Tab-separated table of C-alpha atoms and ligand atoms in Angstrom:
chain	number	residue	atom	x	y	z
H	21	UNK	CA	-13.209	32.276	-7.884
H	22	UNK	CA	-17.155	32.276	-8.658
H	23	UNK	CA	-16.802	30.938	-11.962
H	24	UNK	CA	-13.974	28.534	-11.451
H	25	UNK	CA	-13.744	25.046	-10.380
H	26	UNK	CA	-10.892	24.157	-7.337
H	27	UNK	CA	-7.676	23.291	-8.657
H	28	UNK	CA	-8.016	19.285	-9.529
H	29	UNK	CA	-11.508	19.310	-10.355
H	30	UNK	CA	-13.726	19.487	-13.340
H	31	UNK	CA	-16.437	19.386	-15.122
H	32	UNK	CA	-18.084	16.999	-16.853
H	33	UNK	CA	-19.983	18.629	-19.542
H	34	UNK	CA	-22.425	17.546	-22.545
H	35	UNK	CA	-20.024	16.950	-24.920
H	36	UNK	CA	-18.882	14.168	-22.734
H	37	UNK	CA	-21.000	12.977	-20.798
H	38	UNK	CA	-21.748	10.844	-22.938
H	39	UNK	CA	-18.053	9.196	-22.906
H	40	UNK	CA	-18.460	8.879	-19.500
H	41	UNK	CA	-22.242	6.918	-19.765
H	42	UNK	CA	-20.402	4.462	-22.480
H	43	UNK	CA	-17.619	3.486	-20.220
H	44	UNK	CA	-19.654	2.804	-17.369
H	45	UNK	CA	-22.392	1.301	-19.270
H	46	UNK	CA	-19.021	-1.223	-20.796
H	47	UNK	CA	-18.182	-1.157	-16.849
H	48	UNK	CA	-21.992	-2.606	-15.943
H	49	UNK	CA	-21.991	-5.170	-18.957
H	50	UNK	CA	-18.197	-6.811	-17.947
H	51	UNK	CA	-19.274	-7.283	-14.571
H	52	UNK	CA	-23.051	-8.057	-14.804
H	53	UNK	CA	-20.963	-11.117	-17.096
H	54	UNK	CA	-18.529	-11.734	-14.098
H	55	UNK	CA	-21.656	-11.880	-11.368
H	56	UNK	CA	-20.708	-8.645	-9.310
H	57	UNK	CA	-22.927	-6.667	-8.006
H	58	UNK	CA	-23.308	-3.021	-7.821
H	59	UNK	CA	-22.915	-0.758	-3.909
H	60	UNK	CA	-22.702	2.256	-3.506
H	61	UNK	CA	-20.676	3.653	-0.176
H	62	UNK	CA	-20.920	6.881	1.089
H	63	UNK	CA	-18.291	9.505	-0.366
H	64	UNK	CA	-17.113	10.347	2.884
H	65	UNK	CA	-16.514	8.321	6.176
H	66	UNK	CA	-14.690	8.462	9.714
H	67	UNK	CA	-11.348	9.314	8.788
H	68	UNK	CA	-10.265	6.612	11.236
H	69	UNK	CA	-11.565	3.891	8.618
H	70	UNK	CA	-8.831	5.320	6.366
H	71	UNK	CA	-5.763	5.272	8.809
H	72	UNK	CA	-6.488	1.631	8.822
H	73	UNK	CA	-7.778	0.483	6.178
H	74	UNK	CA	-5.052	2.321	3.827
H	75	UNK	CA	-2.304	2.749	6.350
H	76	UNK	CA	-0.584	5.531	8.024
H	77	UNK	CA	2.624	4.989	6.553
H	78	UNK	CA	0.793	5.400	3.264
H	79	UNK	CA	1.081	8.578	0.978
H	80	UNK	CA	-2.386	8.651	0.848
H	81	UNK	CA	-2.859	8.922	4.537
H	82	UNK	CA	0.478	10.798	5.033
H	83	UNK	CA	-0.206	13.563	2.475
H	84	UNK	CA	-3.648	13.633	0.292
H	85	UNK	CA	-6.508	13.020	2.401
H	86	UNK	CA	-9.192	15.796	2.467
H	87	UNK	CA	-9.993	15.606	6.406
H	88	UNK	CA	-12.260	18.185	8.137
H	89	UNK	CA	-14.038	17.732	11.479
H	90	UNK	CA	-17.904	18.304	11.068
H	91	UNK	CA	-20.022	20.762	12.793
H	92	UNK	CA	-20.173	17.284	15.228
H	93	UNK	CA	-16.928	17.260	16.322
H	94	UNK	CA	-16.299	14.128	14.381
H	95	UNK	CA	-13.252	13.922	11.787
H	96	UNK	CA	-14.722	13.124	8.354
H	97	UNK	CA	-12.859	12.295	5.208
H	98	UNK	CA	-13.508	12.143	1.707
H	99	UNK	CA	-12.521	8.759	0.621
H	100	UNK	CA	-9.225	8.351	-1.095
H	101	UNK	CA	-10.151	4.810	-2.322
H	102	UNK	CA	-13.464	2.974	-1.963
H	103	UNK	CA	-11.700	-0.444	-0.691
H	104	UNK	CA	-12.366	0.207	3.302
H	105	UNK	CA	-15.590	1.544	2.599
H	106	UNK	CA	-16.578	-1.548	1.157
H	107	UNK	CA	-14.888	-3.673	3.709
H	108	UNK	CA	-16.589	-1.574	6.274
H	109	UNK	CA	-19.842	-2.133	4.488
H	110	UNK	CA	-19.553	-5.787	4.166
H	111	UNK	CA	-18.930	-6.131	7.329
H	112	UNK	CA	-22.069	-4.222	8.924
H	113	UNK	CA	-24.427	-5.351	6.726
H	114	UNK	CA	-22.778	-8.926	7.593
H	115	UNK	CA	-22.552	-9.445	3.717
H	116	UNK	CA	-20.458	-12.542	4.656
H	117	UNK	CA	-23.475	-14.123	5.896
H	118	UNK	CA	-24.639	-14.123	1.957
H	119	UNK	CA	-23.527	-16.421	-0.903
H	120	UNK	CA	-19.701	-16.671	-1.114
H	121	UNK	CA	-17.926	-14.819	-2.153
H	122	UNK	CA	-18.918	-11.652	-1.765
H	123	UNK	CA	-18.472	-10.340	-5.084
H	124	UNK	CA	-18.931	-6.268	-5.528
H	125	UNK	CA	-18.289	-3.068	-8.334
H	126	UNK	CA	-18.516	0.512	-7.739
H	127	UNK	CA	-18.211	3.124	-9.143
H	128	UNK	CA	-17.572	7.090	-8.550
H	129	UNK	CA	-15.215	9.852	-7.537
H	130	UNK	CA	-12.414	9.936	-5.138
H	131	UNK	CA	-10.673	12.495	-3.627
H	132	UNK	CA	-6.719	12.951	-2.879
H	133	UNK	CA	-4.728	16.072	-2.402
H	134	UNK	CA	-2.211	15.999	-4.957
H	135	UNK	CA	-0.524	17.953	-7.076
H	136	UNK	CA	-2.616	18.062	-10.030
H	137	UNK	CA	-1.374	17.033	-13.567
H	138	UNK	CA	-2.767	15.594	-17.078
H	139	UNK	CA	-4.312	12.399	-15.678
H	140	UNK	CA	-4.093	13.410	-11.952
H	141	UNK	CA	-6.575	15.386	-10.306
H	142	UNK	CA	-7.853	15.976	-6.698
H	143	UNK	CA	-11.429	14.895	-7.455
H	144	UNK	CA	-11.139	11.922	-10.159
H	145	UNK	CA	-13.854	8.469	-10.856
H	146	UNK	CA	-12.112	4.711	-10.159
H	147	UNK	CA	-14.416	1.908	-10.929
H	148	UNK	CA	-13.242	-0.721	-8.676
H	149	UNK	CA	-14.121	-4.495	-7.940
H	150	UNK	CA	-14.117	-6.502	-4.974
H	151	UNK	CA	-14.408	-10.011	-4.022
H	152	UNK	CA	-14.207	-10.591	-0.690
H	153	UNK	CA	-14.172	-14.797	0.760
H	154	UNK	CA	-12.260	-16.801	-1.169
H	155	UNK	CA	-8.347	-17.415	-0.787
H	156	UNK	CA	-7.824	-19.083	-3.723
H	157	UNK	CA	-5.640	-17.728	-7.288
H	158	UNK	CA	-8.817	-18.513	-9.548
H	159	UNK	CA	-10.636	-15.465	-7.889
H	160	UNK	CA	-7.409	-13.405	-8.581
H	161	UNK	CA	-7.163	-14.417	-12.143
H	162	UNK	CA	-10.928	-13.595	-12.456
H	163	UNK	CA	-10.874	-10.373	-11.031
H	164	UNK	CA	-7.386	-9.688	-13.463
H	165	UNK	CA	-9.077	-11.021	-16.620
H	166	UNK	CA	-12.421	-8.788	-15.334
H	167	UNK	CA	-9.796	-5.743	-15.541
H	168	UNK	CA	-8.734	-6.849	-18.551
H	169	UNK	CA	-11.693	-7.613	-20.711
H	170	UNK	CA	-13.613	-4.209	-19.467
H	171	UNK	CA	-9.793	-2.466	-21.210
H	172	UNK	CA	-10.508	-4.292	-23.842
H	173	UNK	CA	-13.884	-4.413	-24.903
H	174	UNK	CA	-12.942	-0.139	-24.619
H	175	UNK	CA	-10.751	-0.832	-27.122
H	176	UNK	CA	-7.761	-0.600	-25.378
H	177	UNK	CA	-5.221	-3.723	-26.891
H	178	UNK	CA	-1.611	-1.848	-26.301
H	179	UNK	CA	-2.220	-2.898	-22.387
H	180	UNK	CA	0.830	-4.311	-20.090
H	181	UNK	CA	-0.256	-6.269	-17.457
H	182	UNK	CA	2.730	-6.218	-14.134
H	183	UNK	CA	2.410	-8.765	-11.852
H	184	UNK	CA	4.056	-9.484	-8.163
H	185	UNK	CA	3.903	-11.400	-5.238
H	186	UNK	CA	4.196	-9.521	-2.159
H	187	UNK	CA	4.195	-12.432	0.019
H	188	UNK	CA	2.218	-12.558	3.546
H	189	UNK	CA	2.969	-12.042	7.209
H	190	UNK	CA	4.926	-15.317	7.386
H	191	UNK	CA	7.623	-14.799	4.926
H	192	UNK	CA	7.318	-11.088	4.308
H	193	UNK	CA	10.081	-10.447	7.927
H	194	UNK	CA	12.395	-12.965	6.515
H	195	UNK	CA	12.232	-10.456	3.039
H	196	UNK	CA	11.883	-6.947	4.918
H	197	UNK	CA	15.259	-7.935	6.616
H	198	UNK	CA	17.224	-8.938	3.650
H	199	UNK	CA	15.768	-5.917	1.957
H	200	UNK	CA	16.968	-3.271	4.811
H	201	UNK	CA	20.735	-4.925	4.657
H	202	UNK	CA	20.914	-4.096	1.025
H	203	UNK	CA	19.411	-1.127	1.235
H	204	UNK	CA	21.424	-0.136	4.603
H	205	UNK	CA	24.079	1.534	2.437
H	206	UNK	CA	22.538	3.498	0.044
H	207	UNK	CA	19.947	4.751	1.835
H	208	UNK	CA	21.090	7.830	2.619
H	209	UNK	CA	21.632	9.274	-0.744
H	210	UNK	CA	18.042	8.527	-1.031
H	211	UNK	CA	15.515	11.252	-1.522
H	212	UNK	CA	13.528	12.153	2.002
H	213	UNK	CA	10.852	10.269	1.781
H	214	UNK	CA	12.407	6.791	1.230
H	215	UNK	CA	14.804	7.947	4.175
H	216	UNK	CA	11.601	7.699	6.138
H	217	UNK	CA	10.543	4.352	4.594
H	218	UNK	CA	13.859	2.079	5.444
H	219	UNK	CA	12.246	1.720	8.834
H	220	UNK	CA	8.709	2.065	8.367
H	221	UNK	CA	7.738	0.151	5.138
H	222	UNK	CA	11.341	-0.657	3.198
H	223	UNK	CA	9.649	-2.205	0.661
H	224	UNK	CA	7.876	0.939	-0.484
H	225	UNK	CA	11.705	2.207	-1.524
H	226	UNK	CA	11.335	0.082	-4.440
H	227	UNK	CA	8.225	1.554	-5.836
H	228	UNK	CA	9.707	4.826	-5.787
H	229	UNK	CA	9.413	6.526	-8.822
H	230	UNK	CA	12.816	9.435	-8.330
H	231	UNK	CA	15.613	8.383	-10.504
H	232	UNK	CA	18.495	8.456	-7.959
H	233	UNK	CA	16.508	6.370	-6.154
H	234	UNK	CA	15.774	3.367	-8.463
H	235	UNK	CA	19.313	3.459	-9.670
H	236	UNK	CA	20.289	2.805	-5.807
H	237	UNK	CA	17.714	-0.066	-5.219
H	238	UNK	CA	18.822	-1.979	-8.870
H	239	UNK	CA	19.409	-5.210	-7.857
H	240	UNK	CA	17.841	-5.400	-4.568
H	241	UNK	CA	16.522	-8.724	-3.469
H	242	UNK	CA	13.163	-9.983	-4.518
H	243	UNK	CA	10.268	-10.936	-2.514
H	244	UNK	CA	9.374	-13.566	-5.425
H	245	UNK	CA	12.397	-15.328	-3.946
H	246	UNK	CA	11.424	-15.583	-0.795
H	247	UNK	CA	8.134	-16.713	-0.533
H	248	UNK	CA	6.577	-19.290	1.491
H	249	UNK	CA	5.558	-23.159	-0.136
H	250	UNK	CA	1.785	-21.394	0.376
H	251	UNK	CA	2.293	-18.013	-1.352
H	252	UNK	CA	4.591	-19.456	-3.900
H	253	UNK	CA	1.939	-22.206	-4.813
H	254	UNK	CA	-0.458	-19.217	-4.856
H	255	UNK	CA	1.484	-17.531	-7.524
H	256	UNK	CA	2.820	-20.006	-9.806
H	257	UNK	CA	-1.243	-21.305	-9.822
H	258	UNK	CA	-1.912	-17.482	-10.698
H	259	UNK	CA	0.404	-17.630	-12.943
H	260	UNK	CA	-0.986	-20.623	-14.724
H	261	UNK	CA	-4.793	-19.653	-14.822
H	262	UNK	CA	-3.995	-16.262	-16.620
H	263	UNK	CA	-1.943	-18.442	-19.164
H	264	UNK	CA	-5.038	-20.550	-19.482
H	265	UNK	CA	-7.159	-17.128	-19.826
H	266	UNK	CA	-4.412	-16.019	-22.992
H	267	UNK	CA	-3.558	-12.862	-20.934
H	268	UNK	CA	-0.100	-11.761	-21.079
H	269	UNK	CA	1.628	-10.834	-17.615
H	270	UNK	CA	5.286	-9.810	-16.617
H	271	UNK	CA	6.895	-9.898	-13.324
H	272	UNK	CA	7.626	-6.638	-11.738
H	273	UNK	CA	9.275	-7.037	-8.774
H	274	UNK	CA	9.118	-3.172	-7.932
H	275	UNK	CA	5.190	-3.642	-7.543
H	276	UNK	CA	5.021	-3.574	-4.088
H	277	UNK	CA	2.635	-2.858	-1.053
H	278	UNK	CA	4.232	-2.492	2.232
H	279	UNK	CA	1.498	-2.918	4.785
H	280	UNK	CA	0.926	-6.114	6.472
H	281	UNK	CA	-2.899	-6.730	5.782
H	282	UNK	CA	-1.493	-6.719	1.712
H	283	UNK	CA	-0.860	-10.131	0.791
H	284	UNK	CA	0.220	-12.082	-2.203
H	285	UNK	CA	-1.354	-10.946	-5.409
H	286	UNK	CA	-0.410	-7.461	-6.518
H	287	UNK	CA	-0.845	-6.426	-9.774
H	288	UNK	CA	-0.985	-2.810	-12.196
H	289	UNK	CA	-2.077	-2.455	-15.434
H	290	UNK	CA	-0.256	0.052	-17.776
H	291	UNK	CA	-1.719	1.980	-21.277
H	292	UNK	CA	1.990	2.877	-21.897
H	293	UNK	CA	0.776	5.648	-24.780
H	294	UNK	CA	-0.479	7.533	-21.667
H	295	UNK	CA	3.087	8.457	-21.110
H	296	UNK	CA	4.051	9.589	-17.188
H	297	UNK	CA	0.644	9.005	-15.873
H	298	UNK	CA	0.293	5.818	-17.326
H	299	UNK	CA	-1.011	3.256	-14.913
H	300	UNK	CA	-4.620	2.496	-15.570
H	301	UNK	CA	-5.539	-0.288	-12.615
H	302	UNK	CA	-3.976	-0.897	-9.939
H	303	UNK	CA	-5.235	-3.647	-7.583
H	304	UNK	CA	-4.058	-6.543	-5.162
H	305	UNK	CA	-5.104	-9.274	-2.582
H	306	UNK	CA	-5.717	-8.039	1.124
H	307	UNK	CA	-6.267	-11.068	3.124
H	308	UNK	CA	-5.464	-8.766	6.794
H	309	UNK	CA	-7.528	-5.828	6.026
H	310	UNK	CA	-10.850	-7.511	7.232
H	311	UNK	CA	-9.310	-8.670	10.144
H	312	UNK	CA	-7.649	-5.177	10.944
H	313	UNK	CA	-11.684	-3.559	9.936
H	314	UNK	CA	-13.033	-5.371	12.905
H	315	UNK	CA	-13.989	-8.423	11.138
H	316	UNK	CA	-13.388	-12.296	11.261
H	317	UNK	CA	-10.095	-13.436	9.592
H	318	UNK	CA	-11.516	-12.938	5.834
H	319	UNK	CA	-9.654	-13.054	2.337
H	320	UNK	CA	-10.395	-10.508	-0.265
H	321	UNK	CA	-8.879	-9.178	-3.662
H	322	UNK	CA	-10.037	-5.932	-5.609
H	323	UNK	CA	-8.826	-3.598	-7.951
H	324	UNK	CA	-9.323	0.015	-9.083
H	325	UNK	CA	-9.626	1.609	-12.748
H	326	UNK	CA	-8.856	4.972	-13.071
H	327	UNK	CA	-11.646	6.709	-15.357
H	328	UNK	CA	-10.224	9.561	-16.226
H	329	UNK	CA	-6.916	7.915	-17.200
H	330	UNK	CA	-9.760	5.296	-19.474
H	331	UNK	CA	-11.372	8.237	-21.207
H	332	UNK	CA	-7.817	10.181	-21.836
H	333	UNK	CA	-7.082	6.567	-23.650
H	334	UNK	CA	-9.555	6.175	-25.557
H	335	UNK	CA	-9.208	9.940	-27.060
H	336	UNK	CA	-6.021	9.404	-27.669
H	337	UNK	CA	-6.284	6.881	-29.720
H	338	UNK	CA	-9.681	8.081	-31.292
H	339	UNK	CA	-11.934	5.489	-30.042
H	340	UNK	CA	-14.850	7.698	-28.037
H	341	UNK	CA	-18.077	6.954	-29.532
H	342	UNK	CA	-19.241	10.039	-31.649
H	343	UNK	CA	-22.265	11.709	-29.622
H	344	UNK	CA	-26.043	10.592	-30.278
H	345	UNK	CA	-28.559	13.868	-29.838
H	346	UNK	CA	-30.281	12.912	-32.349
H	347	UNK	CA	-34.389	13.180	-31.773
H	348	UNK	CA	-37.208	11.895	-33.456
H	349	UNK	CA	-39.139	14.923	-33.829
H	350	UNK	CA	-39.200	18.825	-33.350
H	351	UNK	CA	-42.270	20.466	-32.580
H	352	UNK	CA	-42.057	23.980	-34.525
H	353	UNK	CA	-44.991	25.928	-33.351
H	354	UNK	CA	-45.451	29.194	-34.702
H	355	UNK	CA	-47.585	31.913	-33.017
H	356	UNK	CA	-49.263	32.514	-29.784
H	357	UNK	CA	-52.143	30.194	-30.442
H	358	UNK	CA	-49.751	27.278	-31.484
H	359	UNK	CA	-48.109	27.084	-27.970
H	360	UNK	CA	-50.640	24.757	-26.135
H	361	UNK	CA	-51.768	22.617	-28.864
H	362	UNK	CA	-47.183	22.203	-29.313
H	363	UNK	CA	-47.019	21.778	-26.050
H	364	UNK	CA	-49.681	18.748	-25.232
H	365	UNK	CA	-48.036	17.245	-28.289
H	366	UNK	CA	-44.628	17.399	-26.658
H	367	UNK	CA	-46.010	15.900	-23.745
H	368	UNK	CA	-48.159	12.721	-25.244
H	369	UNK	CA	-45.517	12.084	-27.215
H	370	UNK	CA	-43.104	11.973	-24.827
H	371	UNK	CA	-45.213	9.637	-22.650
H	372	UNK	CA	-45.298	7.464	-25.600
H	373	UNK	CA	-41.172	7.638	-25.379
H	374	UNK	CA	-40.741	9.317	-28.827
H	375	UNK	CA	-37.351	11.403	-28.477
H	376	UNK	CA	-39.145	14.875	-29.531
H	377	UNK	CA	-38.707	18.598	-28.124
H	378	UNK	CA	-40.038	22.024	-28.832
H	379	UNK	CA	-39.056	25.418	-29.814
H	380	UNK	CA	-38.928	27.545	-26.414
H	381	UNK	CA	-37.722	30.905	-27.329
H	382	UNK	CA	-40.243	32.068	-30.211
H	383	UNK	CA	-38.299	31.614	-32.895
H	384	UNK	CA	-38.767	32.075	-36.423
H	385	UNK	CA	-39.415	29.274	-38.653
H	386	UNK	CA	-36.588	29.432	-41.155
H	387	UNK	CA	-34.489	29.815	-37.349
H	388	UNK	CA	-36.411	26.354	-36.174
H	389	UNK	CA	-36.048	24.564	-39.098
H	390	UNK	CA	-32.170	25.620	-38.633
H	391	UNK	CA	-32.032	24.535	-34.656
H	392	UNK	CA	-33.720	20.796	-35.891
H	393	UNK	CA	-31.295	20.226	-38.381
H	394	UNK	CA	-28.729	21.217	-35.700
H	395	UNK	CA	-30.054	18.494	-33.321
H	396	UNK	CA	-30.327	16.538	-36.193
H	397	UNK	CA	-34.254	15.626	-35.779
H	398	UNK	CA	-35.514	13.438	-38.358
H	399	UNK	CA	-39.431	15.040	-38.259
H	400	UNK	CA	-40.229	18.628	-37.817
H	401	UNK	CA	-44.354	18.996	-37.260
H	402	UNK	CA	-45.142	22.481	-38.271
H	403	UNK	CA	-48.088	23.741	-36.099
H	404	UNK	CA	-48.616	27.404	-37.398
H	405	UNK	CA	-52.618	29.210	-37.257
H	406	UNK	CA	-54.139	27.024	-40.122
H	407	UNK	CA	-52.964	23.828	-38.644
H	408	UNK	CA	-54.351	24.862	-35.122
H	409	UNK	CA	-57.486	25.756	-36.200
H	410	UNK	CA	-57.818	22.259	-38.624
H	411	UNK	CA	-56.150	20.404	-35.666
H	412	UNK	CA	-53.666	19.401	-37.855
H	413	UNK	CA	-49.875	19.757	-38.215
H	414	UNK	CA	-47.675	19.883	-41.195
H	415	UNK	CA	-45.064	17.002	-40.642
H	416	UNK	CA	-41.659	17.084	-42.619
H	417	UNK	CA	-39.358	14.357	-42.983
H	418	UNK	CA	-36.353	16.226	-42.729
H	419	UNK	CA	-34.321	13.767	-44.837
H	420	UNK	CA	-36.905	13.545	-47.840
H	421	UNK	CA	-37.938	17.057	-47.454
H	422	UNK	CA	-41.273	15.128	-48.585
H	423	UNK	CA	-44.742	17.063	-46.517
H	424	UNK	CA	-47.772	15.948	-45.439
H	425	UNK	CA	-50.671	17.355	-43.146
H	426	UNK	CA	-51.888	14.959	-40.746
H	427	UNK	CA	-54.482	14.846	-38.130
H	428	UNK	CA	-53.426	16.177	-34.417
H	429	UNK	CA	-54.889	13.107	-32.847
H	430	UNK	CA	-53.718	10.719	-34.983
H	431	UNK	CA	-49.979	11.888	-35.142
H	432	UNK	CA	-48.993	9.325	-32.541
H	433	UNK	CA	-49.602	5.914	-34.788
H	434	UNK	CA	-49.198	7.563	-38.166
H	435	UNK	CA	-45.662	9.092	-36.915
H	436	UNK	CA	-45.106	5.761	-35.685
H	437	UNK	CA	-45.472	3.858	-38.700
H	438	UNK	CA	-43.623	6.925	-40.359
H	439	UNK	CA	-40.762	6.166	-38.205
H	440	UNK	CA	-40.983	2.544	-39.582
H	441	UNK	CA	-41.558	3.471	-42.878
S	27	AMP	P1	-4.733	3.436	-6.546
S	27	AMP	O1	-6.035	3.499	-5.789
S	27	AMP	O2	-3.741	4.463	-6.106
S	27	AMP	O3	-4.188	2.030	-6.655
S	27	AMP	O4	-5.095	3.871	-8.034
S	27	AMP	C1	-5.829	3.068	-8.914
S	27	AMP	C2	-5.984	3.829	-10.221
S	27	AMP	O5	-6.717	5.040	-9.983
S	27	AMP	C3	-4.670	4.295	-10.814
S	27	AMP	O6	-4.117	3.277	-11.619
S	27	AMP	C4	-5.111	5.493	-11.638
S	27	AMP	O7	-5.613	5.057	-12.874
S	27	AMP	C5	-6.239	6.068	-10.825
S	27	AMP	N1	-5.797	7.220	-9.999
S	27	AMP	C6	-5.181	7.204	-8.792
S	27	AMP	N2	-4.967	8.447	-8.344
S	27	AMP	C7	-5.456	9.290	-9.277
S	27	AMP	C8	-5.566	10.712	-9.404
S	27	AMP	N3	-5.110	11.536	-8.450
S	27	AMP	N4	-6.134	11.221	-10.529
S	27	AMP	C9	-6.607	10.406	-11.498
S	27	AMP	N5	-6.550	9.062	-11.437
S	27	AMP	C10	-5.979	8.510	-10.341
């Protein structure tokens, strides 16, 4: 138990953290391009922020959410998903009241109890994006192309973009109905769960993943044919703009969200050589979910990337940047005597923001000449009793082999320019 993460978790260690910076450094570029700005929510909230912002007919809600009450009395969840947090931000810090729309990224790990599995943990990183005040498909198409580009610019070309309409309030009843009279038959040789959907959110049935299940809803009707003039203008205009942008789409009608604050645009993008876990972003337009946060009537549109599902990619198909330790110098000090004059070397160096560390343990010199070429450093500076008492140090370049003893106060500039040279 002491020396093992919970089931779902993990670490992130050297050898990858520096995957991780690269993808979020790609993440900060794409949408520094795209004008969003960075916030940062709390990682937990009142759990009641949750039952309404995701749903409670929701699996999330139903079946994953790590709730606890706090030593306050006060029930506290970890967020599942950062899009109420946000919402819940925007609205207290009256965000609206800035320039329109309100256009926002983060970035870091959320928490669902599920069974865990290669690409699914309990504690995994989404970077998301939300703009939140304009009702129009050219925000969609921006925030889609966003997703896109930051896949992209990975590496990632093999990507399937699904697209959907999931209407709005207005014509969504007219669908839900003519959904539940198909479905009326055959939904009792459905698995439990979309038993308990036909009368609480049909249209999840379709997005269920058992095989008995899809076989029985092949065919259904198709919200896509019954939407509104508004919501059909919406998505033929969506439509259009991503043509314009050169990003393939297809129509999946199965993409669905069954609450009623989810409107119009919903969307998923697929790495299909991920195999069963293969749904990268996953993302759609809310135009309710303000409203139901507290808020005036406000549209909004966001999407969440998966990170760890990004970084499984890109091993996959080999395209993780190979690790930079690399360090200007190593400081090889050898004796007793050699550790302070090392040591305010290190330091002004440092300062001066030369990449350089020291040997700590006492090591030989045939062992620290060993442990730079490890790092790989491209100077070693000898400091052994001669050099101390000359105030000198013997510097190596470690890729000529070439020597030469140079003054202790002088190192700075002259390993400057030998860095140039
Ligand atoms: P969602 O918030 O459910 O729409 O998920 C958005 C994206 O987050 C998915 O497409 C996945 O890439 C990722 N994701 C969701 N749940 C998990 C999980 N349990 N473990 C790892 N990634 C996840």
């Amino acid at each position: 138990m002491l020396t093992t993460a919970p089931r779902g978790t993990k670490d992130i260690l050297p050898d990858t953290s520096g995957h991780w910076q690269y993808i979020e450094e790609t993440a900060y570029t794409v949408c520094r391009t795209y004008g969003y700005s960075e916030i940062r929510t709390p990682v937990f909230e009142h759990t009641e922020l949750f039952l309404r912002g995701i749903g409670e007919t929701t699996d999330i809600v139903d079946k994953e959410m790590y709730t606890f009450t706090d030593r306050g009395e006060r029930s506290i969840t970890l967020r599942p998903e950062n899009t109420a947090a946000v919402v819940r931000a925007f609205l207290e810090h009256k965000l609206y009241a800035g320039p329109q729309p309100t256009k926002l990224f983060y970035m870091g790990p959320m928490f669902r109890y599920d069974r865990p599995q290669a690409g699914r943990y309990r504690q995994f990183h989404q970077f998301g994006v939300e703009a939140i005040g304009s009702k129009g498909a050219a925000i969609d198409a921006e925030i889609i192309v966003l997703a896109v580009q930051f896949l992209r610019k990975l590496g990632l070309n093999e990507l399937k973009l699904n697209i959907n309409s999931v209407g709005c309030p207005q014509c969504r009843p007219v669908y839900r109905t003519r959904l539940q009279e198909f479905l009326k038959e055959k939904v009792t040789a459905m698995c439990g769960d979309c038993q308990s959907r036909f009368d609480r959110n049909p249209m999840r049935i379709l997005d269920c993943k058992k095989e008995a299940c899809t076989a029985l809803s092949q065919g259904a009707p198709q919200m896509v044919d019954c939407l509104c003039d508004e919501c059909q203008a919406h998505f033929s205009q969506l439509k259009d703009l991503l043509t314009a942008a050169d990003v393939e789409f297809v129509l999946n009608p199965r993409l669905v969200r069954g609450l009623d604050y989810y409107t119009k645009t919903a969307f998923e993008i697929q790495y299909s050589p991920l195999g069963a876990q293969s749904a990268v972003c996953g993302g759609g337009r809310y135009d309710g979910l303000i409203e139901e946060c507290g808020g005036q009537p406000t549209p909004g549109i966001g999407f969440a990337i998966g990170l760890e599902r990004v970084l499984l990619a890109l091993e996959k198909q080999n395209l993780l940047p190979q690790a930079k330790n690399d360090i200007d110098l190593y400081i090889a000090p050898l004796g007793e005597n050699a550790q302070a004059p090392a040591f305010r070397l290190l330091c002004q160096l440092r300062q001066e923001g030369i990449a350089c560390d020291m040997d700590f343990l006492n090591r030989s010199l045939k062992a620290q000449m060993k442990y730079a070429n490890k790092y790989p450093a491209k100077f070693v500076a000898i400091i052994g009793e001669e050099e101390v008492q000359q105030n000198k140090v013997m510097l190596k370049n470690m890729e000529t082999g070439e020597q030469q003893l140079i003054d202790m106060d002088t190192i700075q500039q002259q390993f400057k320019a030998e860095r140039k040279g």
